[in-house]
Amino acid sequence: YYELFGGDGDDGPEEGVGKKRRRGGRVLIVLAVLLLAAGTAGLYAYFATRTYRDYEIKQEVARNDEERIGYLAFAGNLFSYSRDGASYSDFDDALLWSESFDMENPVTDVSGGYLLLYDRQRTQTILFSAKGVVNEQVMNLPIVSASVAQDGRIAVLMQDKDTGYLQLFEPDGSLAASGELHMKNTGYPIAMDLSDSGTKMLVSVLNLNDGDIKTTLTFYDFSESGGSLHSKESASSREIFPTSIEYSA
């Protein structure tokens, strides 16, 4: 006899087996993707929360610069500084260059291939690259805070009595933009930071109006300012009073 398979809406045995195999293949692919995602999440959690209880010293170099007050890795080598000078050496302690100056309270900021050293509450700034001094400036007012961008632009926050002054300088020292903060209206500027692109600035201001203490964080955008700084947006807090801030975008 003959046994016929088929017809509308019916699958033959080979086609039915093929569909089952395709469905099984899709299930395996989904399971593989889920396992991969779970494994990736597990590895991320492991490395994000991993703690180290021991270490191995690869190299040790005796240094004779006890008067240095700060060290930081910069452009693949070691930058060290004190109140009367800075030096740049490799990690074998071979000196690449040095620079002398006189600062009371030297503070550093690094972005990309530039390092800014400035004297807080005094007036001097020095911009470095891996090759040495790029530019040195003396401001006309005491510096509250300063920051450098990846392209070498420098933003400086200064204060004179009841007015704060924001100035942006090109790497060669020429003035690119400026603005003022009148403390009766805005409060006391206490910290600032420049974006890596050198086109935006974040300023922290302490406001004491009517006995109510709060901090206002104001964002400035001078990518198309034409030499003036204009605030784009701001946010206030009565619980957080940052004395140092970092712009991250």
PDB file of C-alpha atoms in Angstrom:
ATOM      1  CA  TYR A   1       0.000   0.000   0.000  1.00  0.00           C
ATOM      2  CA  TYR A   2       0.964   3.589  -0.274  1.00  0.00           C
ATOM      3  CA  GLU A   3       1.134   5.943   2.712  1.00  0.00           C
ATOM      4  CA  LEU A   4       0.975   9.562   1.769  1.00  0.00           C
ATOM      5  CA  PHE A   5       2.241  12.438   3.853  1.00  0.00           C
ATOM      6  CA  GLY A   6       1.598  16.093   3.241  1.00  0.00           C
ATOM      7  CA  GLY A   7      -1.329  18.222   2.493  1.00  0.00           C
ATOM      8  CA  ASP A   8      -2.170  21.703   3.651  1.00  0.00           C
ATOM      9  CA  GLY A   9      -0.935  22.472   7.134  1.00  0.00           C
ATOM     10  CA  ASP A  10       0.804  19.115   7.583  1.00  0.00           C
ATOM     11  CA  ASP A  11       4.563  18.533   7.709  1.00  0.00           C
ATOM     12  CA  GLY A  12       6.220  15.408   6.461  1.00  0.00           C
ATOM     13  CA  PRO A  13       8.519  13.516   8.822  1.00  0.00           C
ATOM     14  CA  GLU A  14      11.716  14.951   7.304  1.00  0.00           C
ATOM     15  CA  GLU A  15      10.424  18.518   7.396  1.00  0.00           C
ATOM     16  CA  GLY A  16       9.240  18.083  10.968  1.00  0.00           C
ATOM     17  CA  VAL A  17      12.628  16.786  12.013  1.00  0.00           C
ATOM     18  CA  GLY A  18      14.274  19.739  10.227  1.00  0.00           C
ATOM     19  CA  LYS A  19      12.123  22.233  12.108  1.00  0.00           C
ATOM     20  CA  LYS A  20      12.943  20.571  15.411  1.00  0.00           C
ATOM     21  CA  ARG A  21      16.622  20.747  14.585  1.00  0.00           C
ATOM     22  CA  ARG A  22      16.349  24.459  13.710  1.00  0.00           C
ATOM     23  CA  ARG A  23      14.485  25.166  16.933  1.00  0.00           C
ATOM     24  CA  GLY A  24      17.100  23.213  18.851  1.00  0.00           C
ATOM     25  CA  GLY A  25      19.864  25.194  17.152  1.00  0.00           C
ATOM     26  CA  ARG A  26      18.231  28.495  18.083  1.00  0.00           C
ATOM     27  CA  VAL A  27      17.879  27.357  21.689  1.00  0.00           C
ATOM     28  CA  LEU A  28      21.577  26.449  21.797  1.00  0.00           C
ATOM     29  CA  ILE A  29      22.532  29.860  20.379  1.00  0.00           C
ATOM     30  CA  VAL A  30      20.397  31.668  22.977  1.00  0.00           C
ATOM     31  CA  LEU A  31      21.908  29.560  25.768  1.00  0.00           C
ATOM     32  CA  ALA A  32      25.430  30.274  24.483  1.00  0.00           C
ATOM     33  CA  VAL A  33      24.736  34.034  24.404  1.00  0.00           C
ATOM     34  CA  LEU A  34      23.312  33.941  27.928  1.00  0.00           C
ATOM     35  CA  LEU A  35      26.295  31.967  29.209  1.00  0.00           C
ATOM     36  CA  LEU A  36      28.695  34.386  27.536  1.00  0.00           C
ATOM     37  CA  ALA A  37      26.893  37.396  29.041  1.00  0.00           C
ATOM     38  CA  ALA A  38      26.886  35.789  32.480  1.00  0.00           C
ATOM     39  CA  GLY A  39      30.577  34.944  32.166  1.00  0.00           C
ATOM     40  CA  THR A  40      31.430  38.505  31.100  1.00  0.00           C
ATOM     41  CA  ALA A  41      29.421  39.962  33.992  1.00  0.00           C
ATOM     42  CA  GLY A  42      31.129  37.569  36.390  1.00  0.00           C
ATOM     43  CA  LEU A  43      34.606  38.528  35.172  1.00  0.00           C
ATOM     44  CA  TYR A  44      33.764  42.235  35.417  1.00  0.00           C
ATOM     45  CA  ALA A  45      32.475  41.822  38.987  1.00  0.00           C
ATOM     46  CA  TYR A  46      35.565  39.800  39.891  1.00  0.00           C
ATOM     47  CA  PHE A  47      38.070  42.353  38.620  1.00  0.00           C
ATOM     48  CA  ALA A  48      36.027  45.339  39.857  1.00  0.00           C
ATOM     49  CA  THR A  49      35.886  44.038  43.437  1.00  0.00           C
ATOM     50  CA  ARG A  50      39.166  42.161  43.556  1.00  0.00           C
ATOM     51  CA  THR A  51      41.488  43.068  46.417  1.00  0.00           C
ATOM     52  CA  TYR A  52      45.230  42.433  46.608  1.00  0.00           C
ATOM     53  CA  ARG A  53      46.960  41.403  49.827  1.00  0.00           C
ATOM     54  CA  ASP A  54      50.497  41.074  48.531  1.00  0.00           C
ATOM     55  CA  TYR A  55      52.808  42.572  45.914  1.00  0.00           C
ATOM     56  CA  GLU A  56      56.128  41.920  44.250  1.00  0.00           C
ATOM     57  CA  ILE A  57      58.809  44.602  43.912  1.00  0.00           C
ATOM     58  CA  LYS A  58      60.111  44.640  40.343  1.00  0.00           C
ATOM     59  CA  GLN A  59      62.611  47.449  40.782  1.00  0.00           C
ATOM     60  CA  GLU A  60      63.836  49.687  43.580  1.00  0.00           C
ATOM     61  CA  VAL A  61      65.800  52.916  43.231  1.00  0.00           C
ATOM     62  CA  ALA A  62      67.287  54.907  46.110  1.00  0.00           C
ATOM     63  CA  ARG A  63      66.454  58.612  45.800  1.00  0.00           C
ATOM     64  CA  ASN A  64      68.315  61.540  47.345  1.00  0.00           C
ATOM     65  CA  ASP A  65      65.648  64.227  47.007  1.00  0.00           C
ATOM     66  CA  GLU A  66      64.097  64.167  50.465  1.00  0.00           C
ATOM     67  CA  GLU A  67      62.979  67.780  50.082  1.00  0.00           C
ATOM     68  CA  ARG A  68      60.533  66.888  47.322  1.00  0.00           C
ATOM     69  CA  ILE A  69      56.911  67.262  48.411  1.00  0.00           C
ATOM     70  CA  GLY A  70      55.205  65.605  45.453  1.00  0.00           C
ATOM     71  CA  TYR A  71      55.694  62.868  42.876  1.00  0.00           C
ATOM     72  CA  LEU A  72      53.531  61.834  39.961  1.00  0.00           C
ATOM     73  CA  ALA A  73      53.825  59.723  36.834  1.00  0.00           C
ATOM     74  CA  PHE A  74      53.755  61.941  33.761  1.00  0.00           C
ATOM     75  CA  ALA A  75      54.174  60.956  30.096  1.00  0.00           C
ATOM     76  CA  GLY A  76      55.878  57.689  30.953  1.00  0.00           C
ATOM     77  CA  ASN A  77      58.391  59.116  33.434  1.00  0.00           C
ATOM     78  CA  LEU A  78      58.500  60.613  36.941  1.00  0.00           C
ATOM     79  CA  PHE A  79      57.821  64.273  37.737  1.00  0.00           C
ATOM     80  CA  SER A  80      58.842  65.431  41.215  1.00  0.00           C
ATOM     81  CA  TYR A  81      58.575  68.903  42.698  1.00  0.00           C
ATOM     82  CA  SER A  82      59.198  70.997  45.785  1.00  0.00           C
ATOM     83  CA  ARG A  83      58.775  74.651  46.705  1.00  0.00           C
ATOM     84  CA  ASP A  84      61.978  75.644  44.925  1.00  0.00           C
ATOM     85  CA  GLY A  85      62.025  73.469  41.810  1.00  0.00           C
ATOM     86  CA  ALA A  86      60.915  70.469  39.801  1.00  0.00           C
ATOM     87  CA  SER A  87      62.697  67.617  38.025  1.00  0.00           C
ATOM     88  CA  TYR A  88      61.739  65.067  35.396  1.00  0.00           C
ATOM     89  CA  SER A  89      63.500  61.703  35.363  1.00  0.00           C
ATOM     90  CA  ASP A  90      62.966  58.173  34.164  1.00  0.00           C
ATOM     91  CA  PHE A  91      62.219  55.369  36.615  1.00  0.00           C
ATOM     92  CA  ASP A  92      65.922  54.451  36.760  1.00  0.00           C
ATOM     93  CA  ASP A  93      66.484  57.910  38.316  1.00  0.00           C
ATOM     94  CA  ALA A  94      68.253  59.284  35.244  1.00  0.00           C
ATOM     95  CA  LEU A  95      67.581  63.039  35.116  1.00  0.00           C
ATOM     96  CA  LEU A  96      65.964  64.300  31.888  1.00  0.00           C
ATOM     97  CA  TRP A  97      65.569  67.951  32.865  1.00  0.00           C
ATOM     98  CA  SER A  98      64.987  70.234  35.853  1.00  0.00           C
ATOM     99  CA  GLU A  99      63.485  73.656  36.496  1.00  0.00           C
ATOM    100  CA  SER A 100      63.987  76.106  39.369  1.00  0.00           C
ATOM    101  CA  PHE A 101      61.292  78.384  40.806  1.00  0.00           C
ATOM    102  CA  ASP A 102      60.019  79.787  44.096  1.00  0.00           C
ATOM    103  CA  MET A 103      56.518  78.701  45.143  1.00  0.00           C
ATOM    104  CA  GLU A 104      54.890  78.740  48.559  1.00  0.00           C
ATOM    105  CA  ASN A 105      52.129  76.189  47.890  1.00  0.00           C
ATOM    106  CA  PRO A 106      52.728  74.328  44.583  1.00  0.00           C
ATOM    107  CA  VAL A 107      49.763  72.382  43.185  1.00  0.00           C
ATOM    108  CA  THR A 108      49.682  70.191  40.061  1.00  0.00           C
ATOM    109  CA  ASP A 109      47.095  69.294  37.434  1.00  0.00           C
ATOM    110  CA  VAL A 110      47.670  66.901  34.516  1.00  0.00           C
ATOM    111  CA  SER A 111      45.754  66.333  31.280  1.00  0.00           C
ATOM    112  CA  GLY A 112      47.065  64.477  28.250  1.00  0.00           C
ATOM    113  CA  GLY A 113      50.635  65.504  27.496  1.00  0.00           C
ATOM    114  CA  TYR A 114      50.574  68.638  29.662  1.00  0.00           C
ATOM    115  CA  LEU A 115      51.251  69.248  33.344  1.00  0.00           C
ATOM    116  CA  LEU A 116      50.312  72.493  35.077  1.00  0.00           C
ATOM    117  CA  LEU A 117      52.091  73.620  38.249  1.00  0.00           C
ATOM    118  CA  TYR A 118      50.685  76.660  40.034  1.00  0.00           C
ATOM    119  CA  ASP A 119      51.184  78.466  43.335  1.00  0.00           C
ATOM    120  CA  ARG A 120      47.879  78.504  45.210  1.00  0.00           C
ATOM    121  CA  GLN A 121      47.059  81.848  46.870  1.00  0.00           C
ATOM    122  CA  ARG A 122      49.978  83.383  44.985  1.00  0.00           C
ATOM    123  CA  THR A 123      50.352  84.267  41.309  1.00  0.00           C
ATOM    124  CA  GLN A 124      52.710  81.945  39.385  1.00  0.00           C
ATOM    125  CA  THR A 125      51.814  79.216  36.869  1.00  0.00           C
ATOM    126  CA  ILE A 126      54.162  76.977  34.858  1.00  0.00           C
ATOM    127  CA  LEU A 127      53.007  74.736  32.018  1.00  0.00           C
ATOM    128  CA  PHE A 128      55.161  71.671  31.280  1.00  0.00           C
ATOM    129  CA  SER A 129      55.312  69.037  28.571  1.00  0.00           C
ATOM    130  CA  ALA A 130      57.567  65.984  28.509  1.00  0.00           C
ATOM    131  CA  LYS A 131      60.229  68.203  26.893  1.00  0.00           C
ATOM    132  CA  GLY A 132      60.225  70.847  29.638  1.00  0.00           C
ATOM    133  CA  VAL A 133      58.670  74.262  30.211  1.00  0.00           C
ATOM    134  CA  VAL A 134      56.071  75.291  27.622  1.00  0.00           C
ATOM    135  CA  ASN A 135      55.016  78.577  29.163  1.00  0.00           C
ATOM    136  CA  GLU A 136      55.386  80.457  32.434  1.00  0.00           C
ATOM    137  CA  GLN A 137      53.034  83.193  33.600  1.00  0.00           C
ATOM    138  CA  VAL A 138      52.528  85.530  36.537  1.00  0.00           C
ATOM    139  CA  MET A 139      48.907  86.438  37.218  1.00  0.00           C
ATOM    140  CA  ASN A 140      47.918  89.827  38.564  1.00  0.00           C
ATOM    141  CA  LEU A 141      45.769  88.341  41.368  1.00  0.00           C
ATOM    142  CA  PRO A 142      46.062  85.425  43.841  1.00  0.00           C
ATOM    143  CA  ILE A 143      45.127  82.053  42.335  1.00  0.00           C
ATOM    144  CA  VAL A 144      42.299  80.088  43.966  1.00  0.00           C
ATOM    145  CA  SER A 145      42.427  77.160  41.546  1.00  0.00           C
ATOM    146  CA  ALA A 146      43.765  76.306  38.093  1.00  0.00           C
ATOM    147  CA  SER A 147      43.399  73.489  35.573  1.00  0.00           C
ATOM    148  CA  VAL A 148      44.873  72.362  32.249  1.00  0.00           C
ATOM    149  CA  ALA A 149      43.194  70.728  29.223  1.00  0.00           C
ATOM    150  CA  GLN A 150      44.592  68.089  26.876  1.00  0.00           C
ATOM    151  CA  ASP A 151      45.424  70.743  24.276  1.00  0.00           C
ATOM    152  CA  GLY A 152      47.451  72.810  26.782  1.00  0.00           C
ATOM    153  CA  ARG A 153      44.828  75.450  27.503  1.00  0.00           C
ATOM    154  CA  ILE A 154      44.903  76.754  31.063  1.00  0.00           C
ATOM    155  CA  ALA A 155      41.921  77.933  33.113  1.00  0.00           C
ATOM    156  CA  VAL A 156      42.669  80.057  36.175  1.00  0.00           C
ATOM    157  CA  LEU A 157      40.303  81.138  38.940  1.00  0.00           C
ATOM    158  CA  MET A 158      41.497  84.237  40.820  1.00  0.00           C
ATOM    159  CA  GLN A 159      39.980  86.353  43.557  1.00  0.00           C
ATOM    160  CA  ASP A 160      40.161  90.004  44.550  1.00  0.00           C
ATOM    161  CA  LYS A 161      38.034  91.098  47.498  1.00  0.00           C
ATOM    162  CA  ASP A 162      34.402  90.515  46.458  1.00  0.00           C
ATOM    163  CA  THR A 163      35.040  89.463  42.860  1.00  0.00           C
ATOM    164  CA  GLY A 164      36.260  86.227  41.329  1.00  0.00           C
ATOM    165  CA  TYR A 165      37.907  86.212  37.930  1.00  0.00           C
ATOM    166  CA  LEU A 166      37.888  83.286  35.480  1.00  0.00           C
ATOM    167  CA  GLN A 167      40.430  83.381  32.682  1.00  0.00           C
ATOM    168  CA  LEU A 168      41.253  80.906  29.928  1.00  0.00           C
ATOM    169  CA  PHE A 169      44.708  81.014  28.341  1.00  0.00           C
ATOM    170  CA  GLU A 170      46.108  79.388  25.212  1.00  0.00           C
ATOM    171  CA  PRO A 171      49.302  77.296  25.606  1.00  0.00           C
ATOM    172  CA  ASP A 172      51.370  80.302  24.458  1.00  0.00           C
ATOM    173  CA  GLY A 173      49.923  82.439  27.279  1.00  0.00           C
ATOM    174  CA  SER A 174      47.520  84.545  25.221  1.00  0.00           C
ATOM    175  CA  LEU A 175      44.097  85.228  26.755  1.00  0.00           C
ATOM    176  CA  ALA A 176      41.303  83.248  25.065  1.00  0.00           C
ATOM    177  CA  ALA A 177      38.289  84.076  27.272  1.00  0.00           C
ATOM    178  CA  SER A 178      37.456  85.685  30.595  1.00  0.00           C
ATOM    179  CA  GLY A 179      34.589  86.319  32.982  1.00  0.00           C
ATOM    180  CA  GLU A 180      33.736  87.585  36.453  1.00  0.00           C
ATOM    181  CA  LEU A 181      31.945  86.170  39.495  1.00  0.00           C
ATOM    182  CA  HIS A 182      30.503  88.844  41.784  1.00  0.00           C
ATOM    183  CA  MET A 183      30.258  87.266  45.211  1.00  0.00           C
ATOM    184  CA  LYS A 184      27.253  89.331  46.300  1.00  0.00           C
ATOM    185  CA  ASN A 185      25.287  87.661  43.519  1.00  0.00           C
ATOM    186  CA  THR A 186      26.879  84.239  43.087  1.00  0.00           C
ATOM    187  CA  GLY A 187      28.818  83.461  46.281  1.00  0.00           C
ATOM    188  CA  TYR A 188      32.463  82.534  46.975  1.00  0.00           C
ATOM    189  CA  PRO A 189      34.244  80.460  44.319  1.00  0.00           C
ATOM    190  CA  ILE A 190      36.190  77.651  46.020  1.00  0.00           C
ATOM    191  CA  ALA A 191      37.140  75.229  43.222  1.00  0.00           C
ATOM    192  CA  MET A 192      37.086  74.764  39.452  1.00  0.00           C
ATOM    193  CA  ASP A 193      38.101  72.284  36.777  1.00  0.00           C
ATOM    194  CA  LEU A 194      38.505  72.433  33.003  1.00  0.00           C
ATOM    195  CA  SER A 195      37.235  69.740  30.639  1.00  0.00           C
ATOM    196  CA  ASP A 196      39.796  67.682  28.711  1.00  0.00           C
ATOM    197  CA  SER A 197      38.611  69.351  25.497  1.00  0.00           C
ATOM    198  CA  GLY A 198      39.354  72.797  26.924  1.00  0.00           C
ATOM    199  CA  THR A 199      35.918  74.150  26.003  1.00  0.00           C
ATOM    200  CA  LYS A 200      33.927  73.676  29.225  1.00  0.00           C
ATOM    201  CA  MET A 201      34.498  74.580  32.845  1.00  0.00           C
ATOM    202  CA  LEU A 202      32.938  73.508  36.149  1.00  0.00           C
ATOM    203  CA  VAL A 203      33.011  75.955  39.068  1.00  0.00           C
ATOM    204  CA  SER A 204      32.040  75.282  42.687  1.00  0.00           C
ATOM    205  CA  VAL A 205      30.670  78.335  44.513  1.00  0.00           C
ATOM    206  CA  LEU A 206      29.796  78.597  48.213  1.00  0.00           C
ATOM    207  CA  ASN A 207      26.722  80.745  48.846  1.00  0.00           C
ATOM    208  CA  LEU A 208      25.939  82.217  52.274  1.00  0.00           C
ATOM    209  CA  ASN A 209      22.837  84.285  51.498  1.00  0.00           C
ATOM    210  CA  ASP A 210      20.281  84.768  54.303  1.00  0.00           C
ATOM    211  CA  GLY A 211      22.156  82.434  56.636  1.00  0.00           C
ATOM    212  CA  ASP A 212      21.483  79.483  54.335  1.00  0.00           C
ATOM    213  CA  ILE A 213      24.710  77.720  53.285  1.00  0.00           C
ATOM    214  CA  LYS A 214      24.688  75.917  49.956  1.00  0.00           C
ATOM    215  CA  THR A 215      27.038  75.055  47.112  1.00  0.00           C
ATOM    216  CA  THR A 216      26.282  75.837  43.492  1.00  0.00           C
ATOM    217  CA  LEU A 217      28.032  73.954  40.688  1.00  0.00           C
ATOM    218  CA  THR A 218      27.956  76.024  37.515  1.00  0.00           C
ATOM    219  CA  PHE A 219      28.935  74.786  34.048  1.00  0.00           C
ATOM    220  CA  TYR A 220      30.472  77.225  31.591  1.00  0.00           C
ATOM    221  CA  ASP A 221      30.721  76.631  27.856  1.00  0.00           C
ATOM    222  CA  PHE A 222      33.049  78.888  25.898  1.00  0.00           C
ATOM    223  CA  SER A 223      33.478  76.839  22.732  1.00  0.00           C
ATOM    224  CA  GLU A 224      31.729  79.670  20.872  1.00  0.00           C
ATOM    225  CA  SER A 225      31.965  82.426  23.470  1.00  0.00           C
ATOM    226  CA  GLY A 226      33.900  85.021  21.498  1.00  0.00           C
ATOM    227  CA  GLY A 227      36.039  85.802  24.521  1.00  0.00           C
ATOM    228  CA  SER A 228      33.346  85.784  27.233  1.00  0.00           C
ATOM    229  CA  LEU A 229      32.283  83.079  29.668  1.00  0.00           C
ATOM    230  CA  HIS A 230      28.581  82.355  29.984  1.00  0.00           C
ATOM    231  CA  SER A 231      27.014  79.827  32.329  1.00  0.00           C
ATOM    232  CA  LYS A 232      24.909  77.163  30.633  1.00  0.00           C
ATOM    233  CA  GLU A 233      23.409  75.352  33.609  1.00  0.00           C
ATOM    234  CA  SER A 234      23.843  75.017  37.346  1.00  0.00           C
ATOM    235  CA  ALA A 235      22.867  72.805  40.273  1.00  0.00           C
ATOM    236  CA  SER A 236      22.780  73.551  44.004  1.00  0.00           C
ATOM    237  CA  SER A 237      23.248  71.477  47.154  1.00  0.00           C
ATOM    238  CA  ARG A 238      22.893  72.231  50.859  1.00  0.00           C
ATOM    239  CA  GLU A 239      24.748  69.066  51.898  1.00  0.00           C
ATOM    240  CA  ILE A 240      27.862  68.860  49.707  1.00  0.00           C
ATOM    241  CA  PHE A 241      30.643  71.470  49.898  1.00  0.00           C
ATOM    242  CA  PRO A 242      33.443  70.347  47.540  1.00  0.00           C
ATOM    243  CA  THR A 243      36.808  72.117  47.886  1.00  0.00           C
ATOM    244  CA  SER A 244      38.130  70.250  44.829  1.00  0.00           C
ATOM    245  CA  ILE A 245      36.217  69.041  41.777  1.00  0.00           C
ATOM    246  CA  GLU A 246      36.966  67.142  38.579  1.00  0.00           C
ATOM    247  CA  TYR A 247      35.195  67.630  35.249  1.00  0.00           C
ATOM    248  CA  SER A 248      34.332  64.315  33.602  1.00  0.00           C
ATOM    249  CA  ALA A 249      32.438  64.083  30.332  1.00  0.00           C
TER     250      ALA A 249
END
